[in-house]
Coordinates of C-alpha atoms in Angstrom, one line a residue:
Chain L
M1 CA -52.5 20.7 55.9
V2 CA -50.9 22.8 58.6
K3 CA -51.0 26.5 57.9
A4 CA -47.8 28.4 58.4
I5 CA -49.3 31.8 57.4
E6 CA -53.0 32.7 57.2
V7 CA -54.0 36.1 55.9
E8 CA -57.6 37.1 56.1
N9 CA -59.2 40.2 54.6
L10 CA -56.1 42.2 55.3
W11 CA -56.1 46.0 54.8
Y12 CA -53.1 48.1 55.5
V13 CA -53.1 51.9 55.4
Y14 CA -49.8 53.8 55.9
P15 CA -49.7 56.7 58.3
N16 CA -49.6 59.1 55.3
G17 CA -53.0 57.7 54.2
I18 CA -51.8 55.5 51.3
V19 CA -53.8 52.3 51.2
A20 CA -51.1 49.6 50.5
L21 CA -53.2 46.5 50.9
R22 CA -56.9 46.0 50.1
N23 CA -58.7 43.0 51.4
V24 CA -55.9 40.5 50.9
S25 CA -56.4 36.9 51.8
L26 CA -53.8 34.2 51.4
E27 CA -52.7 30.9 52.9
V28 CA -49.2 29.4 53.0
N29 CA -48.9 25.8 54.1
V30 CA -46.0 24.4 56.0
G31 CA -43.2 23.4 53.7
E32 CA -44.7 25.2 50.7
K33 CA -42.6 27.4 48.3
V34 CA -44.6 30.5 47.4
A35 CA -43.6 33.2 45.1
I36 CA -45.3 36.6 45.3
I37 CA -45.0 38.6 42.1
G38 CA -46.1 42.0 41.0
P39 CA -44.9 45.4 39.8
N40 CA -43.3 48.0 42.0
G41 CA -45.8 49.4 44.5
A42 CA -48.0 46.3 44.3
G43 CA -47.9 45.9 48.1
K44 CA -45.7 42.8 48.1
S45 CA -43.2 44.1 50.7
T46 CA -45.9 45.6 52.8
L47 CA -47.6 42.2 52.9
I48 CA -44.5 40.3 54.0
K49 CA -43.8 42.9 56.8
H50 CA -47.0 41.6 58.4
F51 CA -45.6 38.1 58.6
N52 CA -43.1 39.0 61.3
G53 CA -45.1 41.7 62.9
L54 CA -43.1 44.7 61.6
L55 CA -46.5 46.0 60.4
K56 CA -49.7 45.4 62.2
P57 CA -53.0 45.1 60.1
S58 CA -55.2 48.1 59.8
K59 CA -58.1 45.7 59.3
G60 CA -58.3 41.9 59.0
T61 CA -56.0 39.3 60.5
V62 CA -52.6 37.7 59.9
K63 CA -51.8 34.5 61.8
V64 CA -48.4 32.9 61.9
F65 CA -48.6 29.3 63.1
G66 CA -51.9 30.3 64.7
I67 CA -50.5 33.3 66.5
D68 CA -52.2 36.6 65.7
V69 CA -49.5 39.0 64.7
R70 CA -51.3 41.8 66.5
K71 CA -50.9 40.0 69.8
A72 CA -47.2 39.1 69.4
T73 CA -44.0 41.1 69.5
V74 CA -41.7 41.3 66.5
A75 CA -39.0 39.4 68.5
T76 CA -41.5 36.5 69.1
L77 CA -42.6 36.3 65.5
A78 CA -39.0 36.7 64.2
R79 CA -38.1 33.4 65.8
K80 CA -40.7 31.8 63.4
V81 CA -40.4 34.0 60.4
G82 CA -37.0 35.1 59.1
V83 CA -37.0 38.0 56.6
I84 CA -34.0 38.4 54.3
F85 CA -34.0 42.0 53.2
Q86 CA -33.2 43.3 49.7
N87 CA -30.1 45.3 50.6
P88 CA -27.6 43.6 52.9
Y89 CA -26.1 47.1 53.7
H90 CA -29.3 47.8 55.6
Q91 CA -28.5 45.2 58.3
F92 CA -24.7 44.8 58.6
F93 CA -23.0 46.7 61.4
S94 CA -20.7 44.2 63.2
E95 CA -16.9 44.2 63.0
S96 CA -16.8 40.6 61.8
V97 CA -18.8 38.2 59.7
W98 CA -18.9 35.9 62.8
D99 CA -20.5 38.6 65.0
E100 CA -22.9 39.6 62.3
V101 CA -24.3 36.0 62.2
A102 CA -24.2 35.7 66.0
F103 CA -26.2 39.0 66.4
A104 CA -29.7 37.5 66.1
L105 CA -28.8 34.4 68.2
R106 CA -27.5 36.6 71.0
N107 CA -30.7 38.8 70.7
F108 CA -32.8 35.7 71.1
G109 CA -30.8 34.7 74.2
F110 CA -29.2 31.5 73.0
P111 CA -26.4 30.2 75.2
E112 CA -22.9 31.1 73.9
E113 CA -22.0 27.4 73.1
V114 CA -25.1 27.1 70.9
V115 CA -24.2 30.4 69.3
R116 CA -20.8 29.1 68.5
Y117 CA -22.1 25.8 67.1
R118 CA -24.8 27.5 64.9
V119 CA -22.6 30.2 63.6
T120 CA -19.9 27.7 62.6
K121 CA -22.5 25.4 61.0
V122 CA -24.1 28.2 58.9
L123 CA -20.8 29.8 57.9
R124 CA -19.6 26.5 56.6
L125 CA -22.9 25.9 54.8
F126 CA -22.5 29.2 52.9
D127 CA -18.8 28.9 52.3
L128 CA -18.1 31.9 54.5
Y129 CA -16.2 30.2 57.3
D130 CA -12.8 31.4 56.0
Y131 CA -14.1 35.0 56.2
A132 CA -15.4 34.7 59.7
D133 CA -12.9 37.4 61.0
R134 CA -13.4 39.8 58.1
S135 CA -15.6 42.8 58.1
P136 CA -18.9 42.2 56.4
F137 CA -18.3 45.3 54.3
A138 CA -15.1 43.7 52.9
L139 CA -17.1 41.0 51.2
S140 CA -18.1 40.9 47.5
S141 CA -21.8 41.5 46.7
G142 CA -22.4 37.8 46.2
E143 CA -20.8 37.0 49.5
M144 CA -22.8 39.7 51.2
R145 CA -26.0 38.3 49.9
R146 CA -24.9 34.8 51.2
L147 CA -24.1 36.4 54.6
A148 CA -27.5 38.1 54.7
I149 CA -29.1 34.7 54.2
A150 CA -26.8 33.1 56.8
T151 CA -27.7 35.7 59.4
V152 CA -31.3 34.6 59.2
L153 CA -30.7 30.8 58.9
A154 CA -28.5 30.8 62.0
Y155 CA -31.5 31.1 64.3
D156 CA -33.4 28.5 62.3
P157 CA -36.8 30.1 61.6
D158 CA -39.6 27.9 60.2
V159 CA -40.5 30.3 57.5
I160 CA -38.0 32.2 55.4
V161 CA -39.0 35.2 53.5
F162 CA -36.8 36.6 50.7
D163 CA -37.5 40.2 49.7
E164 CA -36.4 40.7 46.1
P165 CA -33.3 38.5 46.4
T166 CA -32.3 38.7 42.7
V167 CA -32.1 42.5 42.4
G168 CA -28.6 43.5 41.1
Q169 CA -27.5 39.9 41.0
D170 CA -25.9 38.3 37.9
R171 CA -27.1 35.0 36.5
F172 CA -24.5 33.0 38.5
Q173 CA -25.6 34.5 41.7
K174 CA -29.2 34.0 40.9
E175 CA -28.6 30.3 40.3
K176 CA -26.8 30.2 43.7
I177 CA -29.8 31.8 45.4
R178 CA -32.1 29.2 43.6
E179 CA -29.8 26.4 45.0
Y180 CA -30.1 27.8 48.5
I181 CA -33.8 27.9 48.3
K182 CA -33.9 24.3 47.1
L183 CA -31.6 23.4 50.0
L184 CA -33.9 25.1 52.5
S185 CA -36.9 23.5 51.1
L186 CA -35.3 20.1 51.5
Q187 CA -34.8 20.9 55.1
G188 CA -38.6 21.4 55.4
K189 CA -38.6 25.2 55.5
T190 CA -41.5 27.2 54.2
I191 CA -40.3 29.7 51.6
V192 CA -41.9 32.9 50.6
L193 CA -40.2 34.8 47.9
V194 CA -41.2 38.3 46.8
T195 CA -39.9 39.4 43.4
H196 CA -40.7 41.2 40.2
D197 CA -38.2 39.0 38.4
I198 CA -40.7 36.7 36.7
D199 CA -38.0 34.6 35.0
F200 CA -36.7 33.6 38.4
I201 CA -39.8 31.8 39.6
V202 CA -40.3 29.5 36.6
E203 CA -38.6 26.7 38.5
G204 CA -39.2 25.2 41.9
F205 CA -42.3 27.0 43.3
D206 CA -45.5 25.3 44.4
K207 CA -47.7 28.4 44.3
V208 CA -47.5 31.8 42.6
V209 CA -49.4 34.9 44.0
V210 CA -50.0 37.8 41.6
M211 CA -50.4 41.2 43.3
C212 CA -51.2 44.6 41.8
K213 CA -52.2 47.9 43.4
G214 CA -52.5 46.3 46.9
E215 CA -54.7 43.5 45.8
I216 CA -54.2 39.8 45.0
L217 CA -55.2 39.2 41.4
A218 CA -54.6 35.5 41.3
V219 CA -53.2 32.5 43.2
G220 CA -52.3 29.3 41.4
K221 CA -49.8 26.9 40.1
P222 CA -46.8 28.4 38.3
E223 CA -47.8 26.8 34.9
D224 CA -51.3 28.2 35.1
I225 CA -50.3 31.7 36.2
L226 CA -47.2 32.1 34.0
Y227 CA -49.2 31.2 30.8
D228 CA -52.0 33.6 31.6
E229 CA -51.0 36.5 29.4
E230 CA -54.1 38.6 30.2
L231 CA -53.5 38.3 34.0
L232 CA -49.8 39.1 33.6
T233 CA -50.5 42.1 31.4
K234 CA -53.0 43.3 34.0
A235 CA -50.3 43.1 36.6
N236 CA -47.8 45.0 34.4
L237 CA -45.6 41.8 34.1
I238 CA -44.1 40.2 31.0
M239 CA -44.6 36.5 30.4
P240 CA -41.4 34.6 31.0
Q241 CA -39.3 33.5 28.0
I242 CA -40.2 29.9 27.7
P243 CA -44.0 30.3 28.0
R244 CA -43.7 33.2 25.5
L245 CA -41.8 31.0 23.0
I246 CA -44.2 28.1 23.4
K247 CA -47.3 30.3 22.9
Q248 CA -45.8 32.0 19.9
A249 CA -44.7 28.8 18.3
E250 CA -48.2 27.3 19.0
V251 CA -46.7 24.0 20.1
Y252 CA -48.5 24.2 23.4
N253 CA -50.4 21.0 22.8
T254 CA -47.4 18.8 22.2
F255 CA -46.5 19.0 25.9
K256 CA -48.2 17.0 28.6
R257 CA -47.4 19.7 31.1
K258 CA -47.0 23.3 30.2
P259 CA -43.2 23.8 30.0
L260 CA -41.6 26.6 32.0
T261 CA -37.9 26.1 31.8
E262 CA -35.3 25.5 29.1
D263 CA -34.8 22.0 30.5
D264 CA -38.5 21.2 29.8
V265 CA -38.1 22.3 26.2
V266 CA -34.8 20.6 25.7
Q267 CA -36.3 17.3 27.0
K268 CA -39.1 17.6 24.5
I269 CA -36.8 18.4 21.6
L270 CA -34.6 15.4 22.4
E271 CA -37.7 13.3 22.6
I272 CA -38.8 14.4 19.1
L273 CA -35.3 13.9 17.7
R274 CA -35.1 10.4 19.2
R275 CA -38.3 9.5 17.4
Chain N
M1 CA -37.7 57.2 68.1
L2 CA -39.3 55.9 64.9
S3 CA -42.1 58.5 65.1
L4 CA -39.4 61.2 65.4
V5 CA -37.8 59.9 62.3
T6 CA -41.1 59.9 60.5
S7 CA -41.7 63.5 61.6
V8 CA -38.3 64.5 60.1
Y9 CA -39.2 62.6 56.9
E10 CA -42.5 64.4 56.6
M11 CA -41.0 67.8 57.3
F12 CA -38.4 67.7 54.6
L13 CA -40.3 65.9 51.9
F14 CA -42.0 68.2 49.5
R15 CA -45.3 67.2 47.9
K16 CA -46.9 69.6 45.4
K17 CA -50.2 71.1 46.6
R18 CA -52.3 74.0 45.5
Q19 CA -52.6 76.2 48.6
L20 CA -51.3 79.8 48.8
L21 CA -47.9 79.2 50.3
Y22 CA -47.0 76.6 47.6
R23 CA -47.4 79.4 45.0
I24 CA -45.3 82.0 46.7
D25 CA -41.8 82.8 45.4
P26 CA -39.2 81.1 47.6
R27 CA -37.3 84.3 48.1
I28 CA -40.4 85.9 49.5
K29 CA -40.9 82.9 51.8
L30 CA -37.3 83.1 52.9
I31 CA -37.8 86.8 53.8
H32 CA -41.0 85.9 55.6
L33 CA -39.3 83.1 57.5
I34 CA -36.6 85.5 58.6
L35 CA -39.3 88.0 59.7
V36 CA -41.2 85.3 61.8
L37 CA -37.9 84.1 63.3
T38 CA -36.9 87.7 64.2
T39 CA -40.4 88.2 65.8
I40 CA -40.0 85.1 67.9
I41 CA -36.5 86.2 69.1
L42 CA -37.6 89.8 69.8
T43 CA -40.7 89.0 71.7
T44 CA -40.4 87.4 75.1
N45 CA -43.7 87.7 76.9
T46 CA -46.4 85.0 77.0
Y47 CA -49.1 87.1 75.1
S48 CA -46.8 87.8 72.2
Q49 CA -45.8 84.1 72.0
I50 CA -49.4 83.0 71.9
L51 CA -50.1 85.6 69.2
I52 CA -47.3 84.3 67.1
L53 CA -48.6 80.8 67.5
A54 CA -52.1 82.0 66.5
Y55 CA -50.5 83.7 63.5
L56 CA -48.7 80.5 62.4
V57 CA -51.7 78.3 62.9
S58 CA -53.9 80.8 60.8
L59 CA -51.2 80.8 58.1
T60 CA -51.1 77.0 58.1
F61 CA -54.9 76.8 57.6
I62 CA -55.0 79.6 55.0
G63 CA -52.0 78.8 52.9
A64 CA -50.6 75.3 53.6
D65 CA -51.7 71.7 54.0
A66 CA -52.5 71.6 57.7
N67 CA -52.6 67.9 57.8
R68 CA -49.0 67.6 56.5
V69 CA -47.7 70.3 58.8
W70 CA -49.3 68.6 61.8
K71 CA -47.8 65.2 60.8
S72 CA -44.4 66.7 60.6
L73 CA -44.8 68.3 64.1
R74 CA -46.8 65.8 66.2
S75 CA -43.9 63.4 66.9
M76 CA -41.6 66.3 67.7
L77 CA -44.0 67.0 70.6
K78 CA -42.8 63.8 72.4
M79 CA -39.2 64.9 72.0
L80 CA -40.0 68.4 73.2
L81 CA -41.8 66.9 76.3
L82 CA -38.6 65.1 77.0
F83 CA -36.5 68.3 76.6
Y84 CA -39.0 70.1 78.9
I85 CA -38.5 67.5 81.7
V86 CA -34.7 67.7 81.4
I87 CA -34.7 71.5 81.5
Y88 CA -37.1 71.6 84.4
V89 CA -35.2 69.0 86.4
V90 CA -31.9 70.7 85.8
N91 CA -33.2 74.1 86.8
A92 CA -35.5 73.1 89.7
F93 CA -33.0 70.6 91.3
P94 CA -33.0 69.9 94.3
K95 CA -36.6 71.1 94.5
L96 CA -39.3 68.7 93.2
L97 CA -42.0 71.3 92.5
D98 CA -41.4 74.9 91.5
L99 CA -44.2 76.4 89.5
G100 CA -42.1 79.4 88.4
I101 CA -39.4 77.3 86.9
A102 CA -42.0 74.9 85.4
F103 CA -43.6 77.9 83.6
Q104 CA -40.2 79.3 82.4
S105 CA -39.1 75.9 81.1
F106 CA -42.4 75.6 79.3
M107 CA -41.9 79.0 77.6
A108 CA -38.4 78.1 76.5
I109 CA -39.7 74.9 74.9
F110 CA -42.7 76.7 73.5
R111 CA -40.4 79.1 71.6
F112 CA -38.2 76.3 70.4
F113 CA -41.4 74.5 69.1
M114 CA -42.4 77.7 67.2
L115 CA -39.0 77.8 65.5
I116 CA -39.5 74.2 64.4
Y117 CA -43.0 75.1 63.2
C118 CA -41.6 77.9 61.0
F119 CA -39.1 75.6 59.4
S120 CA -41.7 73.0 58.9
L121 CA -44.0 75.5 57.2
F122 CA -41.2 76.6 54.9
F123 CA -39.8 73.2 53.9
T124 CA -43.2 71.5 53.4
T125 CA -44.3 74.2 51.0
T126 CA -41.0 74.9 49.1
P127 CA -39.7 72.8 46.2
L128 CA -36.0 72.4 46.7
D129 CA -35.2 73.1 43.1
D130 CA -36.9 76.5 43.5
L131 CA -35.0 77.1 46.7
A132 CA -31.7 76.4 45.0
Q133 CA -32.7 78.9 42.3
A134 CA -33.8 81.4 44.8
L135 CA -30.5 81.2 46.7
Y136 CA -28.6 81.6 43.4
K137 CA -30.6 84.7 42.6
L138 CA -29.7 86.0 46.0
K139 CA -26.1 85.9 44.8
I140 CA -25.1 82.7 46.6
P141 CA -22.8 80.6 44.3
Y142 CA -24.8 77.9 42.7
H143 CA -22.6 75.0 43.9
I144 CA -23.2 76.2 47.5
A145 CA -26.9 76.6 46.9
F146 CA -27.1 73.2 45.3
T147 CA -25.1 71.5 48.0
F148 CA -27.4 73.0 50.6
T149 CA -30.6 71.9 48.9
L150 CA -29.1 68.5 48.1
S151 CA -28.4 68.0 51.8
V152 CA -31.9 68.9 52.7
R153 CA -33.2 66.6 49.9
F154 CA -31.3 63.7 51.5
I155 CA -32.9 64.1 54.9
P156 CA -36.1 62.2 54.0
T157 CA -33.9 59.6 52.2
V158 CA -31.8 59.1 55.3
A159 CA -34.9 59.0 57.5
K160 CA -36.3 56.3 55.2
D161 CA -33.0 54.3 55.4
F162 CA -33.3 54.6 59.2
I163 CA -36.8 53.0 59.1
T164 CA -35.6 50.2 56.8
V165 CA -32.6 49.5 59.0
Y166 CA -34.8 49.6 62.1
D167 CA -37.1 47.0 60.5
A168 CA -34.2 44.8 59.4
Q169 CA -32.7 44.7 62.9
R170 CA -36.0 44.2 64.6
A171 CA -36.5 41.3 62.2
R172 CA -33.3 39.8 63.8
G173 CA -34.7 40.2 67.3
L174 CA -33.3 43.6 68.2
E175 CA -35.4 45.2 71.0
L176 CA -34.4 48.7 71.6
E177 CA -36.8 49.3 74.4
K178 CA -35.3 46.5 76.6
G179 CA -32.2 46.6 78.8
S180 CA -30.2 49.2 80.8
L181 CA -29.3 52.6 79.3
L182 CA -25.8 51.4 78.4
T183 CA -27.3 48.3 76.7
R184 CA -29.7 50.5 74.7
V185 CA -26.9 52.8 73.6
R186 CA -24.9 49.8 72.4
K187 CA -28.0 48.4 70.6
F188 CA -28.4 51.8 68.9
L189 CA -25.1 51.2 67.1
A190 CA -26.9 48.4 65.2
L191 CA -29.0 51.1 63.7
L192 CA -26.5 53.9 63.3
I193 CA -23.7 52.0 61.5
P194 CA -25.8 50.7 58.6
V195 CA -27.4 54.1 58.2
F196 CA -24.0 55.7 58.0
V197 CA -22.7 53.1 55.6
V198 CA -25.7 53.4 53.3
S199 CA -25.5 57.2 53.4
F200 CA -21.7 57.3 52.6
L201 CA -22.3 54.9 49.7
R202 CA -25.1 57.1 48.4
V203 CA -22.9 60.3 48.8
D204 CA -20.2 58.5 46.8
R205 CA -22.7 57.6 44.0
V206 CA -24.2 61.1 43.9
A207 CA -20.7 62.7 43.6
E208 CA -19.9 60.4 40.7
A209 CA -23.2 61.1 39.0
L210 CA -22.7 64.8 39.4
E211 CA -19.1 64.7 38.1
S212 CA -20.1 62.5 35.1
R213 CA -22.7 65.1 34.2
A214 CA -20.1 68.0 34.3
F215 CA -21.5 69.6 37.4
G216 CA -19.9 72.9 38.2
V217 CA -18.2 73.3 34.8
A218 CA -20.4 76.2 33.6
R219 CA -20.0 79.3 35.7
R220 CA -23.4 80.8 34.7
R221 CA -26.4 78.9 35.5
T222 CA -29.7 79.0 33.5
F223 CA -33.1 77.6 34.6
L224 CA -35.9 76.0 32.6
Y225 CA -38.5 77.9 34.7
E226 CA -37.3 81.3 35.9
L227 CA -38.6 82.5 39.3
K228 CA -40.4 85.8 39.1
I229 CA -41.7 87.9 41.9
R230 CA -45.4 88.7 41.1
P231 CA -47.9 91.0 42.7
L232 CA -49.3 88.1 44.7
D233 CA -45.8 87.6 46.4
I234 CA -45.6 91.3 47.3
A235 CA -49.2 91.3 48.6
F236 CA -48.4 88.2 50.7
L237 CA -45.2 89.7 52.2
T238 CA -47.0 93.0 52.9
L239 CA -50.1 91.5 54.5
S240 CA -48.1 88.9 56.5
S241 CA -45.7 91.5 57.8
I242 CA -48.5 93.6 59.4
P243 CA -49.5 91.1 62.1
L244 CA -45.9 90.4 62.9
L245 CA -45.0 94.1 63.2
L246 CA -48.1 94.5 65.4
I247 CA -46.9 91.7 67.7
V248 CA -43.5 93.3 68.1
Y249 CA -45.0 96.7 68.6
S250 CA -47.4 95.4 71.2
Q251 CA -44.6 93.7 73.1
Y252 CA -42.6 97.0 73.5
Y253 CA -45.3 99.7 73.6
L254 CA -48.7 98.2 74.7
I255 CA -47.9 95.4 77.1
T256 CA -46.0 96.4 80.1

């Protein structure tokens, strides 16, 4: 399998001496959807900042499509890895939604006709085309979140990293974000999502990485990780609702595959009722 | 640019330590700060300036966390170097090399550096809550003292926002170091606007939080831990005043 991101024995020490990452190793394959979970201060955000070269390793290596991040500029890596930051307010500055989306494209030197084509395409995709002339600050929080995603998708990076996308979002918005992730995945994008919202990752991820205190505690399939109570407790995380319910009801063995979502459970109940 | 922001962040972020200066009453430290600043202003010759620097360095090693003070100052050095070049060029123009002006410019920057050093020493060793209480006990109305300390408290937060915004824009391909001066200034707006917006939003939230907790309703203010001037504070002020007075004395009576 082609590796999108390879992290090997990565250590990162902040200038104030805090060791944020300790011997972290991780591989993300092309087209994979990976969720990185862990409590606050686990080192999740520090890790993803290495993927586009915002931080350079103190020790160890990080490679993005074979490029050593130490040897490449942020601008070079940003073409391959788009990071969607937690707070849209930290990036918006343009007078219009259109200019905000065009910002990165112009930075990367795309010709103006390509900029026009891509901005139109991405604004239509995210239902923001009607707001193209509005100020980004005049949008609702859900629209701002969509705009933040659109600003990154416009330059079509191969890997898209979401930093805590669900913080402060209601259920409807969370479902929207989930839909966008699905859509991006269908387009063949590699997705890395960082969160401490464990209920968000029960659906649609190929791999879950558990981090705590700068270390990776486990990497595995969602159904294995999210049923491991001991591991989750160690990482200060609470088991998601469905695994908790199934474990408490001790009906674990009635399922062929460990259920993670309401749909999995509903299917099983319907199956039993039909019998 | 980023290192300068980091410096500001370090200078105004208080972290509790055990050294002497951390235990001194903020009022005494405020008087001490005024004494050192006065000494810097009153003395003009090179020897006195070097003595003041020696005094500040000794005080740092005796009573503060030298590592933190250094962190807060080291990035300022780059900015001071830039100031030095500007001052020199403005004064020496049209000459290219003038040793006298080079030295004068250096001394001007050196004094400015020492002023920054004093403030760094003060803010890295003084909890802002204690500073607010100290100002209140010095008969400054509490809402003014609180507003002042709140502004200082937000300096590291704004610096942190700046770093986040810088990262977010670099992640979208912004390269500040490329382009002509005008282009760079225009690019800088991509950093300034989000920082301003985030700061204004925060100010709004803080104002609401203060109002909802009835800030300013009570005229008299009480404190959980009352500041008290102890013999250690008096001893510190007395002992620290001696070298400063000697430096001023030597400037006017010994060095001619």
